[in-house]
PDB file of C-alpha atoms in Angstrom:
ATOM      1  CA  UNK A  14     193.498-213.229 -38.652  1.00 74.00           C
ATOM      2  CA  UNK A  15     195.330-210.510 -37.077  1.00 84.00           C
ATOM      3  CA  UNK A  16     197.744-209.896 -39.954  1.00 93.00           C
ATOM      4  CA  UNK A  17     195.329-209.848 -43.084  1.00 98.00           C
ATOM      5  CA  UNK A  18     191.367-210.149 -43.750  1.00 97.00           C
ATOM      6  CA  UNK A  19     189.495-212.031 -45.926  1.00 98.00           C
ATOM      7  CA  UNK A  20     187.251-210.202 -47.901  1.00 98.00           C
ATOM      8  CA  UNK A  21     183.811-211.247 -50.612  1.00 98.00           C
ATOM      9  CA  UNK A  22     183.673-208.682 -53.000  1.00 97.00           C
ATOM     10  CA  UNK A  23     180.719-208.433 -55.223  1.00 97.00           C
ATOM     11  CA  UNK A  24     180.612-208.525 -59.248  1.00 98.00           C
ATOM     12  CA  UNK A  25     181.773-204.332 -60.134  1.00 98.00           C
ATOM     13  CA  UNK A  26     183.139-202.058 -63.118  1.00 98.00           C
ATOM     14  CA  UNK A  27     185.874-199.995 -62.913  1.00 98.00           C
ATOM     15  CA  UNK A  28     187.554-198.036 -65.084  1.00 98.00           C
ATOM     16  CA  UNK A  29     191.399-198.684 -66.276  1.00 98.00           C
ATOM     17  CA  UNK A  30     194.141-198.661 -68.439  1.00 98.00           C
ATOM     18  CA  UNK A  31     197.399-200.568 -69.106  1.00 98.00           C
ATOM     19  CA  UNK A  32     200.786-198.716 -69.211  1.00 98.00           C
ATOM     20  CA  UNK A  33     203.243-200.355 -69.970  1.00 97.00           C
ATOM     21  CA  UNK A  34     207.467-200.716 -70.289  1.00 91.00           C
ATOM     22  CA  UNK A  35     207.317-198.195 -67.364  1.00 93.00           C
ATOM     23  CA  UNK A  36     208.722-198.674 -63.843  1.00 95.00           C
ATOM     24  CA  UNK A  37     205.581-199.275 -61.475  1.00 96.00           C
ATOM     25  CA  UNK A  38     205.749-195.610 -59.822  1.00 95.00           C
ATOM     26  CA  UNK A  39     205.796-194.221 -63.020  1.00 96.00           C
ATOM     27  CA  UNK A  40     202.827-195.807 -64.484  1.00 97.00           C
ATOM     28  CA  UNK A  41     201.065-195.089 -61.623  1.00 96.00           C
ATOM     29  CA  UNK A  42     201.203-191.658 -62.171  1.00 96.00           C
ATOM     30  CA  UNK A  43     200.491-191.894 -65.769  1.00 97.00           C
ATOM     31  CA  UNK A  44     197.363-194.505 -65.190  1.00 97.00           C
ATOM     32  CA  UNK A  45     196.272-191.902 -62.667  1.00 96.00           C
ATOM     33  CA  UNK A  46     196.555-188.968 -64.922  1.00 97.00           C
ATOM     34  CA  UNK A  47     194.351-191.104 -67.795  1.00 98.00           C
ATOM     35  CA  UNK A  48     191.974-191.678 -65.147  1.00 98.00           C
ATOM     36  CA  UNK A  49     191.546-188.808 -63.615  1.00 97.00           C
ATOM     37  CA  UNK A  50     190.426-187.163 -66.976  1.00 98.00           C
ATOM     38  CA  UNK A  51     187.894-189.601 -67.381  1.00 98.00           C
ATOM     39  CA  UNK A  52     186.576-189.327 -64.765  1.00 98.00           C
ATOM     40  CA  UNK A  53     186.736-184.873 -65.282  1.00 98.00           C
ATOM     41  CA  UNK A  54     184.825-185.361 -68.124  1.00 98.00           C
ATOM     42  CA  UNK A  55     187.116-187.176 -70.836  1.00 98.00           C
ATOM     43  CA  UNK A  56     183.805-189.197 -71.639  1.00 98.00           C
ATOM     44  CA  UNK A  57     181.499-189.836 -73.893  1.00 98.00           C
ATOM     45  CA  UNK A  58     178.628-187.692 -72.109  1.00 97.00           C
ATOM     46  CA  UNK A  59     181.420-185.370 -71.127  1.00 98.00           C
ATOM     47  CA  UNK A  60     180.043-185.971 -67.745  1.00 97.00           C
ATOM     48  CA  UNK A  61     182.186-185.097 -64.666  1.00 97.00           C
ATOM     49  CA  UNK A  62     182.223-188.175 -61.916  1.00 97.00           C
ATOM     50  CA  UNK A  63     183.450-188.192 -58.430  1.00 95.00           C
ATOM     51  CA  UNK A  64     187.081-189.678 -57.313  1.00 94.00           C
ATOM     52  CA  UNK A  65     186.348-192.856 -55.348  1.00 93.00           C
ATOM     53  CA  UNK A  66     188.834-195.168 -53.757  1.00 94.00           C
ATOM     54  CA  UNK A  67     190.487-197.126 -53.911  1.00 96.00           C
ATOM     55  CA  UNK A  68     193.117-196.599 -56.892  1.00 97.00           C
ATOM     56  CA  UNK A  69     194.484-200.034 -57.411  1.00 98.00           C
ATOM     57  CA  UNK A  70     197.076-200.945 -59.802  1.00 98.00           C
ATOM     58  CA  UNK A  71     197.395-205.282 -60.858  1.00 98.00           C
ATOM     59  CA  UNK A  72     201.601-206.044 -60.500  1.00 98.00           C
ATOM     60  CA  UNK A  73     202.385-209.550 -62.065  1.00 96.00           C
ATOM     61  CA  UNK A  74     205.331-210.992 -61.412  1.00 91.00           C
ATOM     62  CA  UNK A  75     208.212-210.545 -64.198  1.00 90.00           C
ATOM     63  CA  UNK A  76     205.552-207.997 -65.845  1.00 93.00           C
ATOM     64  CA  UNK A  77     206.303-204.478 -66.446  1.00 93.00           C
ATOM     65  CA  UNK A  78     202.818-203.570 -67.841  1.00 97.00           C
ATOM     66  CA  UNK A  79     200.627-202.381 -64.836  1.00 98.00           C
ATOM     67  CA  UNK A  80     197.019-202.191 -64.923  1.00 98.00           C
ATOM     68  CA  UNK A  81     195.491-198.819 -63.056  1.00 98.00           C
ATOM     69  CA  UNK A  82     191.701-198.501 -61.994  1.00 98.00           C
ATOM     70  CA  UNK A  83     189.073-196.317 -60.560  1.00 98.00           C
ATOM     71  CA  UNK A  84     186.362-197.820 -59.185  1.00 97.00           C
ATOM     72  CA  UNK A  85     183.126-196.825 -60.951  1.00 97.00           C
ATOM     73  CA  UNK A  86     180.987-194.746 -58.422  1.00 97.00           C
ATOM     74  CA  UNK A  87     177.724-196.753 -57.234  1.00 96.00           C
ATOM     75  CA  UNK A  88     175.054-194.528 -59.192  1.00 97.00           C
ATOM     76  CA  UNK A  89     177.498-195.528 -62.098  1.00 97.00           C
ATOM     77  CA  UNK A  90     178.097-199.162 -62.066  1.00 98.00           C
ATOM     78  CA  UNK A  91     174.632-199.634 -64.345  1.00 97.00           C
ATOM     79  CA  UNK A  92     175.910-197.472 -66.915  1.00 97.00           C
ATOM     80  CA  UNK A  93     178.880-195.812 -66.978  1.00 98.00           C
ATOM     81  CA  UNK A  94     179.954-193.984 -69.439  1.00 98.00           C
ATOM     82  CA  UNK A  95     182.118-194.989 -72.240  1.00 98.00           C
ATOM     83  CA  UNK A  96     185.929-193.428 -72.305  1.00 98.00           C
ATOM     84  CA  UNK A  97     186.814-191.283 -75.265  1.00 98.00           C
ATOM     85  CA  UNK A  98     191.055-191.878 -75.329  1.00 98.00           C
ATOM     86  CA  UNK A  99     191.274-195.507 -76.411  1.00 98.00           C
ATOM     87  CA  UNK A 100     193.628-196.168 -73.592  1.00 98.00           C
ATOM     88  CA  UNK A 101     191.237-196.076 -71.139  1.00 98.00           C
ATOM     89  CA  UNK A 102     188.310-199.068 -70.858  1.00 98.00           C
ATOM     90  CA  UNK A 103     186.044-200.048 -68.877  1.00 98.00           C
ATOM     91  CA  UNK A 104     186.269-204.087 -67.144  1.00 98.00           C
ATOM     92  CA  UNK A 105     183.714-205.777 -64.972  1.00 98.00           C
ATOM     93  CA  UNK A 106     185.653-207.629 -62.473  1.00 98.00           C
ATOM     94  CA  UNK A 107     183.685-210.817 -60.843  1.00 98.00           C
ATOM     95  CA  UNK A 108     182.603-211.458 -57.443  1.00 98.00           C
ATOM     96  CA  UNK A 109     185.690-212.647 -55.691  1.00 98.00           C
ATOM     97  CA  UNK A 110     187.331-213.662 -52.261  1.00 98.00           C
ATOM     98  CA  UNK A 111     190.783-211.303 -51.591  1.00 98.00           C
ATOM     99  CA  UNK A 112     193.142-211.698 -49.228  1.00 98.00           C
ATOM    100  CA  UNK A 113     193.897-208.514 -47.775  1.00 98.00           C
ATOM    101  CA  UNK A 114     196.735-207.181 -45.718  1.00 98.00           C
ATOM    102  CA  UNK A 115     196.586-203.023 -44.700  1.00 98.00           C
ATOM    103  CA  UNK A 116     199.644-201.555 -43.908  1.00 97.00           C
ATOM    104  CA  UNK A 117     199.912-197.055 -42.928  1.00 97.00           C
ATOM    105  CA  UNK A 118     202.435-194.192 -44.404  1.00 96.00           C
ATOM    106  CA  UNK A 119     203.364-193.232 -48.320  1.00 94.00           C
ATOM    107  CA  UNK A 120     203.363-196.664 -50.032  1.00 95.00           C
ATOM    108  CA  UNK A 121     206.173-196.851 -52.530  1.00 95.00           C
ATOM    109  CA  UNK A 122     206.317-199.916 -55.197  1.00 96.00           C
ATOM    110  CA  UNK A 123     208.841-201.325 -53.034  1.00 96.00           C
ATOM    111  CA  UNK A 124     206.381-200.936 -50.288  1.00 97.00           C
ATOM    112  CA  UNK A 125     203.994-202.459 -51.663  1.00 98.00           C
ATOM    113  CA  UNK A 126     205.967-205.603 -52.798  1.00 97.00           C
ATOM    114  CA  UNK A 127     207.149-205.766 -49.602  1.00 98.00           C
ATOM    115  CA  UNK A 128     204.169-205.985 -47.775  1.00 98.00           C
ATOM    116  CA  UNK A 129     203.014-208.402 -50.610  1.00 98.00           C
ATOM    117  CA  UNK A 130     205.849-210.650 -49.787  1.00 98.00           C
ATOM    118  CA  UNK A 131     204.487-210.826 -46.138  1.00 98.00           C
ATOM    119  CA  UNK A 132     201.069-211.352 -47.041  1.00 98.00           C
ATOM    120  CA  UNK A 133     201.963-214.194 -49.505  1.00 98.00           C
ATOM    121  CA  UNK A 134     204.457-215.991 -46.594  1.00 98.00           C
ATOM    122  CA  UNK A 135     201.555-215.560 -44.092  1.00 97.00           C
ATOM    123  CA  UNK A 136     199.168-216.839 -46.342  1.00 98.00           C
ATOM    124  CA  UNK A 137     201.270-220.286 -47.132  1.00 98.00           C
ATOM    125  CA  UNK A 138     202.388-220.662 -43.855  1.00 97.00           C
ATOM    126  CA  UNK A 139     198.943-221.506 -43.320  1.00 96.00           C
ATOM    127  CA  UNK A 140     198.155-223.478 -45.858  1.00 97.00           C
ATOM    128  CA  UNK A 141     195.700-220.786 -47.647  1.00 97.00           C
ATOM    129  CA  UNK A 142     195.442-221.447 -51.656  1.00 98.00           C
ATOM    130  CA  UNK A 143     195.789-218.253 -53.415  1.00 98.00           C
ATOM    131  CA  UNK A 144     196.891-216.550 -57.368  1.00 98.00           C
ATOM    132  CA  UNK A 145     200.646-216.014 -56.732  1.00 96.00           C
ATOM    133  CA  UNK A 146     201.485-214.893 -59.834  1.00 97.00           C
ATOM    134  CA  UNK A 147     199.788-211.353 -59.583  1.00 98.00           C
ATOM    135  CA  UNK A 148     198.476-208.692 -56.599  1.00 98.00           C
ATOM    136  CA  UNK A 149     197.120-205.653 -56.399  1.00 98.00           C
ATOM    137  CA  UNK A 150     198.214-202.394 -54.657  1.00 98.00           C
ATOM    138  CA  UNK A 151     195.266-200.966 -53.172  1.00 98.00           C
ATOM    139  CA  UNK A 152     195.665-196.897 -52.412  1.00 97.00           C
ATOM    140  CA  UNK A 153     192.982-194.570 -50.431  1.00 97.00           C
ATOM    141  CA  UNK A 154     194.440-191.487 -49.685  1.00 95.00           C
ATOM    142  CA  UNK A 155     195.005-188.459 -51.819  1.00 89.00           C
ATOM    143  CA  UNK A 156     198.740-187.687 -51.879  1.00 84.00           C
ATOM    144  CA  UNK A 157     198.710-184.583 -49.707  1.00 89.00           C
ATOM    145  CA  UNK A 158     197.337-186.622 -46.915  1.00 93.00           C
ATOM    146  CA  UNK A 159     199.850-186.882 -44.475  1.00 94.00           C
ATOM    147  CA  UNK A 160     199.046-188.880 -41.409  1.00 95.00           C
ATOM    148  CA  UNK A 161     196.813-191.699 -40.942  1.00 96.00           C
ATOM    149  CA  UNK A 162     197.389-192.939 -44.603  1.00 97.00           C
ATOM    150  CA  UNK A 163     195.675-196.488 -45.734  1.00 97.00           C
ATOM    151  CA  UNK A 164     197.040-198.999 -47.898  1.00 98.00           C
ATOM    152  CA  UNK A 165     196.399-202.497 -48.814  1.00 98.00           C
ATOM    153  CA  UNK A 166     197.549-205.286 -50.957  1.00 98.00           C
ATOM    154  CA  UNK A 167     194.981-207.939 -52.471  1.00 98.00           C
ATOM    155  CA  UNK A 168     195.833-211.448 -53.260  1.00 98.00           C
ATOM    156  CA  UNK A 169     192.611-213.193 -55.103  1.00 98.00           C
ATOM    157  CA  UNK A 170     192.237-216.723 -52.983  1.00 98.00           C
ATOM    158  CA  UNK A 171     191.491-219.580 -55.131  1.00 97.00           C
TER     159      UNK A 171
END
């Protein structure tokens, strides 16, 4: 369709953490910060790893715990290595079909529900079974990227 994609992903780990009682912008920056030192070396083989994309972060509806996560590089996804701060974990998420709608410029929370909202009318206006209870923000760009910026939102079909 011209307004969103449907995408298979394949059976992957990634690396996340939960923070929550926070407003969604905030925990984003938190989740990111726990991340990021993972991923620096805040391991158990104190072994660096590179930034991949994208950062997503899971939004349920009436939920203000929000669930940030790296994807686990390729020559990782075997064996990654375990997280030393007890907030961070790593989750195998399953093969799964996502609806996907991309959208340009700095994504803000309300950005992001927004173009959720759209996706989720689009997607019942034509009669497309999906989890409406929870979506994902999907990020790609490092923040001092100005131009040409890509986001997404993901809602899991059923």
């Amino acid at each position: 369709a011209k307004d969103y994609e449907l995408r298979q992903y394949e059976t992957a780990k990634w690396v996340s953490t939960v923070i929550r009682g926070e407003t969604q912008k905030e925990a984003m920056r938190q989740g990111f910060w726990k991340l990021f030192h993972y991923i620096q070396g805040k391991n158990e083989k104190e072994m660096k790893i590179d930034m991949t994309v994208p950062v997503t972060c899971l939004v349920k509806s009436g939920c203000t715990d929000f669930k940030i996560s790296f994807f686990v590089p390729f020559e990782h996804q075997d064996c990654p290595p375990q997280p030393t701060d007890s907030d961070v974990f790593i989750e195998e998420r399953k093969a799964a079909a996502l609806f996907v709608r991309s959208f340009g410029g700095f994504a803000s929370p309300e950005k992001y529900a927004e173009e959720a909202d759209t996706l989720a009318r689009t997607l019942r206006n034509r009669g497309q079974s999906f989890h409406e209870d929870f979506f994902y923000t999907a990020g790609y760009d490092s923040p001092f990227k100005l131009f040409n910026r890509h986001n997404e939102v993901w809602y899991f079909k059923k």
